[in-house]
PDB file of C-alpha atoms in Angstrom:
ATOM      1  CA  MET X   8       0.000   0.000   0.000  1.00  0.00           C
ATOM      2  CA  THR X   9       1.295   3.350  -0.971  1.00  0.00           C
ATOM      3  CA  VAL X  10       1.508   5.947   1.724  1.00  0.00           C
ATOM      4  CA  PRO X  11      -0.703   8.945   0.814  1.00  0.00           C
ATOM      5  CA  ASN X  12       0.980  12.077  -0.448  1.00  0.00           C
ATOM      6  CA  THR X  13       4.204  10.170  -1.126  1.00  0.00           C
ATOM      7  CA  PRO X  14       5.809  11.246  -4.429  1.00  0.00           C
ATOM      8  CA  ALA X  15       6.464   8.295  -6.714  1.00  0.00           C
ATOM      9  CA  GLU X  16       9.570   9.936  -8.175  1.00  0.00           C
ATOM     10  CA  PRO X  17      11.873  12.668  -6.860  1.00  0.00           C
ATOM     11  CA  ASP X  18      10.920  16.184  -7.771  1.00  0.00           C
ATOM     12  CA  PRO X  19      12.906  17.192 -10.902  1.00  0.00           C
ATOM     13  CA  LEU X  20      12.940  20.790  -9.680  1.00  0.00           C
ATOM     14  CA  SER X  21      14.460  19.882  -6.332  1.00  0.00           C
ATOM     15  CA  THR X  22      17.917  19.405  -7.759  1.00  0.00           C
ATOM     16  CA  ALA X  23      19.983  21.853  -9.746  1.00  0.00           C
ATOM     17  CA  PRO X  24      20.916  20.928 -13.347  1.00  0.00           C
ATOM     18  CA  ASP X  25      24.327  19.487 -13.977  1.00  0.00           C
ATOM     19  CA  GLU X  26      25.278  22.442 -16.187  1.00  0.00           C
ATOM     20  CA  LEU X  27      25.379  24.758 -13.177  1.00  0.00           C
ATOM     21  CA  THR X  28      27.875  22.670 -11.254  1.00  0.00           C
ATOM     22  CA  SER X  29      30.003  21.151 -14.018  1.00  0.00           C
ATOM     23  CA  GLU X  30      33.476  22.589 -14.528  1.00  0.00           C
ATOM     24  CA  PRO X  31      35.022  23.229 -17.968  1.00  0.00           C
ATOM     25  CA  ARG X  32      36.973  20.301 -19.207  1.00  0.00           C
ATOM     26  CA  ALA X  33      40.610  20.476 -20.223  1.00  0.00           C
ATOM     27  CA  GLY X  34      39.771  19.354 -23.753  1.00  0.00           C
ATOM     28  CA  THR X  35      37.420  22.292 -24.248  1.00  0.00           C
ATOM     29  CA  VAL X  36      40.059  24.748 -23.059  1.00  0.00           C
ATOM     30  CA  LEU X  37      42.682  23.283 -25.396  1.00  0.00           C
ATOM     31  CA  THR X  38      40.274  23.387 -28.326  1.00  0.00           C
ATOM     32  CA  ARG X  39      39.501  27.038 -27.705  1.00  0.00           C
ATOM     33  CA  LEU X  40      43.201  27.831 -27.344  1.00  0.00           C
ATOM     34  CA  ARG X  41      44.004  26.187 -30.673  1.00  0.00           C
ATOM     35  CA  ALA X  42      41.203  28.123 -32.358  1.00  0.00           C
ATOM     36  CA  GLU X  43      42.534  31.422 -30.978  1.00  0.00           C
ATOM     37  CA  LEU X  44      46.085  30.605 -32.068  1.00  0.00           C
ATOM     38  CA  ARG X  45      44.902  29.876 -35.606  1.00  0.00           C
ATOM     39  CA  ILE X  46      43.557  33.415 -35.691  1.00  0.00           C
ATOM     40  CA  ALA X  47      46.383  35.135 -33.831  1.00  0.00           C
ATOM     41  CA  LEU X  48      49.384  33.691 -35.676  1.00  0.00           C
ATOM     42  CA  PRO X  49      48.419  35.047 -39.121  1.00  0.00           C
ATOM     43  CA  ILE X  50      47.738  38.456 -37.558  1.00  0.00           C
ATOM     44  CA  GLY X  51      51.165  38.563 -35.918  1.00  0.00           C
ATOM     45  CA  PHE X  52      52.888  37.404 -39.099  1.00  0.00           C
ATOM     46  CA  GLY X  53      51.002  40.035 -41.115  1.00  0.00           C
ATOM     47  CA  CYS X  54      52.229  42.745 -38.749  1.00  0.00           C
ATOM     48  CA  LEU X  55      55.812  41.654 -39.373  1.00  0.00           C
ATOM     49  CA  LEU X  56      55.310  41.893 -43.127  1.00  0.00           C
ATOM     50  CA  LEU X  57      53.756  45.332 -42.779  1.00  0.00           C
ATOM     51  CA  GLY X  58      56.903  46.408 -40.950  1.00  0.00           C
ATOM     52  CA  LEU X  59      58.708  46.239 -44.305  1.00  0.00           C
ATOM     53  CA  LEU X  60      56.182  48.623 -45.829  1.00  0.00           C
ATOM     54  CA  MET X  61      56.457  50.953 -42.857  1.00  0.00           C
ATOM     55  CA  GLY X  62      60.244  51.027 -43.152  1.00  0.00           C
ATOM     56  CA  ALA X  63      60.044  51.942 -46.835  1.00  0.00           C
ATOM     57  CA  LEU X  64      57.531  54.709 -46.100  1.00  0.00           C
ATOM     58  CA  TRP X  65      59.663  56.021 -43.277  1.00  0.00           C
ATOM     59  CA  TYR X  66      62.691  56.254 -45.541  1.00  0.00           C
ATOM     60  CA  TRP X  67      60.607  58.011 -48.191  1.00  0.00           C
ATOM     61  CA  LEU X  68      58.781  60.479 -45.922  1.00  0.00           C
ATOM     62  CA  ALA X  69      61.385  61.260 -43.253  1.00  0.00           C
ATOM     63  CA  PRO X  70      63.169  64.614 -43.754  1.00  0.00           C
ATOM     64  CA  GLU X  71      66.856  64.412 -44.624  1.00  0.00           C
ATOM     65  CA  VAL X  72      69.549  66.009 -42.486  1.00  0.00           C
ATOM     66  CA  PRO X  73      72.139  67.770 -44.724  1.00  0.00           C
ATOM     67  CA  LEU X  74      75.824  67.826 -43.733  1.00  0.00           C
ATOM     68  CA  VAL X  75      78.729  69.749 -45.257  1.00  0.00           C
ATOM     69  CA  VAL X  76      82.475  69.053 -45.279  1.00  0.00           C
ATOM     70  CA  GLN X  77      84.675  71.937 -44.162  1.00  0.00           C
ATOM     71  CA  GLY X  78      88.335  71.085 -43.776  1.00  0.00           C
ATOM     72  CA  ASN X  79      88.653  68.210 -41.372  1.00  0.00           C
ATOM     73  CA  SER X  80      85.179  68.748 -39.917  1.00  0.00           C
ATOM     74  CA  VAL X  81      81.681  67.682 -40.826  1.00  0.00           C
ATOM     75  CA  LEU X  82      79.075  70.305 -39.940  1.00  0.00           C
ATOM     76  CA  TYR X  83      75.337  70.634 -40.130  1.00  0.00           C
ATOM     77  CA  VAL X  84      74.151  72.849 -42.935  1.00  0.00           C
ATOM     78  CA  ASP X  85      71.310  74.055 -40.707  1.00  0.00           C
ATOM     79  CA  PRO X  86      72.458  73.716 -37.065  1.00  0.00           C
ATOM     80  CA  GLU X  87      69.040  74.806 -35.787  1.00  0.00           C
ATOM     81  CA  GLY X  88      67.099  72.576 -38.131  1.00  0.00           C
ATOM     82  CA  GLU X  89      64.512  70.118 -36.866  1.00  0.00           C
ATOM     83  CA  GLN X  90      65.041  67.398 -39.446  1.00  0.00           C
ATOM     84  CA  SER X  91      66.179  64.859 -36.836  1.00  0.00           C
ATOM     85  CA  ALA X  92      63.062  65.443 -34.732  1.00  0.00           C
ATOM     86  CA  GLY X  93      60.997  65.301 -37.907  1.00  0.00           C
ATOM     87  CA  ALA X  94      62.323  61.813 -38.652  1.00  0.00           C
ATOM     88  CA  VAL X  95      61.225  60.597 -35.199  1.00  0.00           C
ATOM     89  CA  GLY X  96      57.846  62.286 -35.564  1.00  0.00           C
ATOM     90  CA  THR X  97      57.331  60.676 -38.960  1.00  0.00           C
ATOM     91  CA  PHE X  98      58.056  57.258 -37.485  1.00  0.00           C
ATOM     92  CA  VAL X  99      55.583  57.832 -34.644  1.00  0.00           C
ATOM     93  CA  LEU X 100      52.818  58.939 -37.014  1.00  0.00           C
ATOM     94  CA  LEU X 101      53.411  55.941 -39.247  1.00  0.00           C
ATOM     95  CA  GLY X 102      53.352  53.652 -36.215  1.00  0.00           C
ATOM     96  CA  ILE X 103      50.016  55.084 -35.073  1.00  0.00           C
ATOM     97  CA  ALA X 104      48.548  54.717 -38.563  1.00  0.00           C
ATOM     98  CA  PHE X 105      49.717  51.120 -38.929  1.00  0.00           C
ATOM     99  CA  GLY X 106      48.466  50.299 -35.432  1.00  0.00           C
ATOM    100  CA  LEU X 107      44.992  51.625 -36.172  1.00  0.00           C
ATOM    101  CA  VAL X 108      44.790  49.828 -39.511  1.00  0.00           C
ATOM    102  CA  THR X 109      45.961  46.461 -38.168  1.00  0.00           C
ATOM    103  CA  ALA X 110      43.616  46.645 -35.173  1.00  0.00           C
ATOM    104  CA  LEU X 111      40.640  47.506 -37.371  1.00  0.00           C
ATOM    105  CA  VAL X 112      41.354  44.736 -39.864  1.00  0.00           C
ATOM    106  CA  ALA X 113      41.944  42.169 -37.117  1.00  0.00           C
ATOM    107  CA  PHE X 114      38.699  43.124 -35.377  1.00  0.00           C
ATOM    108  CA  LEU X 115      36.636  42.949 -38.577  1.00  0.00           C
ATOM    109  CA  LEU X 116      38.072  39.548 -39.483  1.00  0.00           C
ATOM    110  CA  THR X 117      37.421  38.045 -36.041  1.00  0.00           C
ATOM    111  CA  ARG X 118      34.317  39.909 -34.935  1.00  0.00           C
ATOM    112  CA  ARG X 119      31.858  37.032 -35.278  1.00  0.00           C
ATOM    113  CA  ARG X 120      33.977  34.204 -33.929  1.00  0.00           C
ATOM    114  CA  GLY X 121      36.086  36.298 -31.535  1.00  0.00           C
ATOM    115  CA  GLY X 122      39.872  36.334 -31.355  1.00  0.00           C
ATOM    116  CA  GLY X 123      40.226  36.294 -27.596  1.00  0.00           C
ATOM    117  CA  ILE X 124      43.296  37.338 -25.679  1.00  0.00           C
ATOM    118  CA  ALA X 125      45.547  35.670 -28.257  1.00  0.00           C
ATOM    119  CA  MET X 126      44.599  38.255 -30.871  1.00  0.00           C
ATOM    120  CA  ALA X 127      45.480  41.130 -28.539  1.00  0.00           C
ATOM    121  CA  VAL X 128      48.848  39.536 -27.729  1.00  0.00           C
ATOM    122  CA  ALA X 129      49.532  38.982 -31.426  1.00  0.00           C
ATOM    123  CA  LEU X 130      48.744  42.617 -32.213  1.00  0.00           C
ATOM    124  CA  GLY X 131      50.996  43.870 -29.422  1.00  0.00           C
ATOM    125  CA  LEU X 132      53.972  41.648 -30.179  1.00  0.00           C
ATOM    126  CA  GLY X 133      53.464  42.001 -33.913  1.00  0.00           C
ATOM    127  CA  GLY X 134      53.421  45.786 -33.574  1.00  0.00           C
ATOM    128  CA  VAL X 135      56.724  45.796 -31.708  1.00  0.00           C
ATOM    129  CA  GLY X 136      58.270  43.386 -34.201  1.00  0.00           C
ATOM    130  CA  GLY X 137      56.969  45.372 -37.159  1.00  0.00           C
ATOM    131  CA  SER X 138      58.417  48.581 -35.721  1.00  0.00           C
ATOM    132  CA  LEU X 139      61.829  46.955 -35.271  1.00  0.00           C
ATOM    133  CA  ILE X 140      61.755  45.711 -38.857  1.00  0.00           C
ATOM    134  CA  ALA X 141      60.785  49.197 -40.050  1.00  0.00           C
ATOM    135  CA  VAL X 142      63.751  50.754 -38.226  1.00  0.00           C
ATOM    136  CA  TRP X 143      66.130  48.172 -39.658  1.00  0.00           C
ATOM    137  CA  LEU X 144      64.885  48.630 -43.229  1.00  0.00           C
ATOM    138  CA  GLY X 145      64.823  52.435 -43.017  1.00  0.00           C
ATOM    139  CA  GLU X 146      68.416  52.533 -41.821  1.00  0.00           C
ATOM    140  CA  LYS X 147      69.469  50.110 -44.549  1.00  0.00           C
ATOM    141  CA  LEU X 148      67.811  52.123 -47.310  1.00  0.00           C
ATOM    142  CA  GLY X 149      69.143  55.445 -46.002  1.00  0.00           C
ATOM    143  CA  PRO X 150      72.666  56.852 -46.289  1.00  0.00           C
ATOM    144  CA  THR X 151      75.551  54.983 -44.786  1.00  0.00           C
ATOM    145  CA  SER X 152      76.321  55.393 -41.105  1.00  0.00           C
ATOM    146  CA  ASN X 153      80.046  55.795 -41.862  1.00  0.00           C
ATOM    147  CA  ILE X 154      79.988  59.600 -41.925  1.00  0.00           C
ATOM    148  CA  ILE X 155      83.807  60.023 -42.039  1.00  0.00           C
ATOM    149  CA  GLY X 156      84.202  57.690 -44.987  1.00  0.00           C
ATOM    150  CA  HIS X 157      81.312  59.381 -46.779  1.00  0.00           C
ATOM    151  CA  ALA X 158      82.809  62.823 -46.132  1.00  0.00           C
ATOM    152  CA  LYS X 159      86.109  61.763 -47.676  1.00  0.00           C
ATOM    153  CA  GLN X 160      84.283  60.530 -50.748  1.00  0.00           C
ATOM    154  CA  VAL X 161      82.338  63.752 -51.392  1.00  0.00           C
ATOM    155  CA  GLY X 162      85.315  66.035 -50.687  1.00  0.00           C
ATOM    156  CA  GLU X 163      85.750  69.575 -49.374  1.00  0.00           C
ATOM    157  CA  GLY X 164      82.718  71.895 -49.501  1.00  0.00           C
ATOM    158  CA  HIS X 165      80.296  69.263 -50.729  1.00  0.00           C
ATOM    159  CA  THR X 166      77.020  68.380 -49.054  1.00  0.00           C
ATOM    160  CA  PHE X 167      75.735  64.914 -48.185  1.00  0.00           C
ATOM    161  CA  TYR X 168      73.047  63.570 -45.864  1.00  0.00           C
ATOM    162  CA  GLU X 169      73.186  62.023 -42.448  1.00  0.00           C
ATOM    163  CA  ASN X 170      72.127  58.429 -42.010  1.00  0.00           C
ATOM    164  CA  LEU X 171      68.524  57.775 -41.004  1.00  0.00           C
ATOM    165  CA  THR X 172      68.239  56.642 -37.387  1.00  0.00           C
ATOM    166  CA  LEU X 173      65.719  56.474 -34.543  1.00  0.00           C
ATOM    167  CA  PRO X 174      67.297  57.805 -31.339  1.00  0.00           C
ATOM    168  CA  ALA X 175      63.999  57.776 -29.392  1.00  0.00           C
ATOM    169  CA  HIS X 176      63.359  54.094 -28.688  1.00  0.00           C
ATOM    170  CA  GLY X 177      59.994  54.887 -27.144  1.00  0.00           C
ATOM    171  CA  ALA X 178      58.688  55.499 -30.666  1.00  0.00           C
ATOM    172  CA  LEU X 179      58.709  51.731 -31.149  1.00  0.00           C
ATOM    173  CA  LEU X 180      55.632  51.526 -28.911  1.00  0.00           C
ATOM    174  CA  ALA X 181      53.487  53.822 -31.051  1.00  0.00           C
ATOM    175  CA  TRP X 182      52.222  50.927 -33.186  1.00  0.00           C
ATOM    176  CA  PRO X 183      51.254  48.477 -30.386  1.00  0.00           C
ATOM    177  CA  ILE X 184      49.735  51.169 -28.168  1.00  0.00           C
ATOM    178  CA  ALA X 185      47.546  52.529 -30.963  1.00  0.00           C
ATOM    179  CA  ALA X 186      46.467  48.997 -31.865  1.00  0.00           C
ATOM    180  CA  MET X 187      45.563  48.120 -28.275  1.00  0.00           C
ATOM    181  CA  VAL X 188      43.569  51.301 -27.712  1.00  0.00           C
ATOM    182  CA  LEU X 189      41.508  50.894 -30.879  1.00  0.00           C
ATOM    183  CA  LEU X 190      40.994  47.164 -30.323  1.00  0.00           C
ATOM    184  CA  LEU X 191      39.736  47.780 -26.795  1.00  0.00           C
ATOM    185  CA  ALA X 192      37.360  50.495 -27.990  1.00  0.00           C
ATOM    186  CA  LEU X 193      35.978  48.373 -30.840  1.00  0.00           C
ATOM    187  CA  THR X 194      35.576  45.308 -28.641  1.00  0.00           C
ATOM    188  CA  ALA X 195      33.766  47.258 -25.931  1.00  0.00           C
ATOM    189  CA  THR X 196      31.435  48.904 -28.450  1.00  0.00           C
ATOM    190  CA  PHE X 197      30.829  46.348 -31.197  1.00  0.00           C
ATOM    191  CA  GLY X 198      32.395  43.151 -29.837  1.00  0.00           C
ATOM    192  CA  LYS X 199      30.742  39.784 -29.552  1.00  0.00           C
ATOM    193  CA  ARG X 200      28.664  39.453 -26.409  1.00  0.00           C
ATOM    194  CA  GLU X 201      28.662  36.302 -24.303  1.00  0.00           C
ATOM    195  CA  GLU X 202      25.232  34.668 -24.210  1.00  0.00           C
ATOM    196  CA  HIS X 203      23.997  34.427 -20.647  1.00  0.00           C
ATOM    197  CA  PRO X 204      22.286  31.128 -19.751  1.00  0.00           C
ATOM    198  CA  GLU X 205      18.568  31.162 -19.046  1.00  0.00           C
ATOM    199  CA  PRO X 206      17.725  31.455 -15.356  1.00  0.00           C
ATOM    200  CA  GLN X 207      17.115  28.110 -13.675  1.00  0.00           C
ATOM    201  CA  TRP X 208      14.500  27.852 -10.940  1.00  0.00           C
ATOM    202  CA  VAL X 209      15.271  25.413  -8.168  1.00  0.00           C
ATOM    203  CA  GLY X 210      12.250  24.198  -6.251  1.00  0.00           C
ATOM    204  CA  PRO X 211      12.053  23.837  -2.475  1.00  0.00           C
ATOM    205  CA  LEU X 212      13.626  20.800  -0.914  1.00  0.00           C
ATOM    206  CA  PRO X 213      11.232  18.228   0.637  1.00  0.00           C
ATOM    207  CA  PRO X 214      10.979  18.230   4.425  1.00  0.00           C
ATOM    208  CA  ALA X 215      12.995  15.784   6.470  1.00  0.00           C
ATOM    209  CA  ASP X 216      11.542  12.370   7.158  1.00  0.00           C
ATOM    210  CA  ASP X 217      10.192  11.982  10.740  1.00  0.00           C
ATOM    211  CA  GLY X 218      10.551   8.190  10.707  1.00  0.00           C
ATOM    212  CA  SER X 219       6.976   7.401   9.733  1.00  0.00           C
ATOM    213  CA  GLY X 220       7.850   6.886   6.073  1.00  0.00           C
ATOM    214  CA  ASN X 221       6.019   9.998   4.953  1.00  0.00           C
ATOM    215  CA  PRO X 222       8.418  12.884   4.249  1.00  0.00           C
ATOM    216  CA  TRP X 223       5.489  15.262   3.880  1.00  0.00           C
ATOM    217  CA  ALA X 224       4.074  14.596   7.345  1.00  0.00           C
ATOM    218  CA  PRO X 225       3.935  17.655   9.661  1.00  0.00           C
ATOM    219  CA  GLN X 226       6.862  17.952  12.015  1.00  0.00           C
ATOM    220  CA  PRO X 227       6.172  17.826  15.781  1.00  0.00           C
ATOM    221  CA  SER X 228       6.553  21.070  17.599  1.00  0.00           C
ATOM    222  CA  GLU X 229       9.340  21.431  20.138  1.00  0.00           C
ATOM    223  CA  PRO X 230       8.301  21.073  23.788  1.00  0.00           C
ATOM    224  CA  PRO X 231       8.432  24.229  25.881  1.00  0.00           C
ATOM    225  CA  ALA X 232      11.594  24.818  27.816  1.00  0.00           C
ATOM    226  CA  GLU X 233      11.743  24.254  31.546  1.00  0.00           C
ATOM    227  CA  GLY X 234      10.358  27.100  33.525  1.00  0.00           C
ATOM    228  CA  ASP X 235       7.905  28.074  30.826  1.00  0.00           C
ATOM    229  CA  GLN X 236       4.238  27.379  31.570  1.00  0.00           C
ATOM    230  CA  ALA X 237       1.469  27.155  29.070  1.00  0.00           C
ATOM    231  CA  PRO X 238      -0.897  30.097  29.244  1.00  0.00           C
ATOM    232  CA  SER X 239      -4.148  29.426  31.097  1.00  0.00           C
ATOM    233  CA  HIS X 240      -7.443  30.151  29.395  1.00  0.00           C
ATOM    234  CA  THR X 241      -9.357  30.418  32.714  1.00  0.00           C
ATOM    235  CA  GLU X 242      -9.102  33.044  35.326  1.00  0.00           C
ATOM    236  CA  SER X 243      -9.012  32.067  38.988  1.00  0.00           C
ATOM    237  CA  GLY X 244     -11.979  33.139  41.053  1.00  0.00           C
ATOM    238  CA  ARG X 245     -11.582  35.697  43.757  1.00  0.00           C
TER     239      ARG X 245
END
């Protein structure tokens, strides 16, 4: 005989679903990491290739610093000129432009599937590497760094140009900083949003069993403590 009010099966709402308590598996993490690396590696390699283009543009756009040979000395034609500062400024502007372009392209290519932290790391490291390649190529394309030998070749009273160099090493960070700022802004504004799971309602737990076999039976009230007396419903006569 079945005890009245006894549930035949446990309440499905009395226990939380397994999805709320399960932890991510190592295989899922590795799969996601591989997917992010497949996106990040081409972006980093593309930044390195763009460093060659940046170096060529830097050599083409940077102002030249003219020098003149007078006796045994090599002097600046314009001692108060700002050509050297202009070369650094040109490199910084090119770095900012390349950083913005690479961040925008990387975001558009990975907007739907998401690049994750690997894409940001690839943009940062690729920006630094591309800037180093640009400096190397610009110096190679520019005049020789052997100023004394070059002065002897041109001779007395002739003008030649100083080698292209980047004395301010902080300019190397213009590319990665610009890329990170734009990537953060685009991700915060137009990035892929994580889908929140639907709320799960967990029902009340059944009451404890009192030993009678019926978990839904009312629980006995606790006896009054010693010293407490039950209130009397009758008044004593006077």
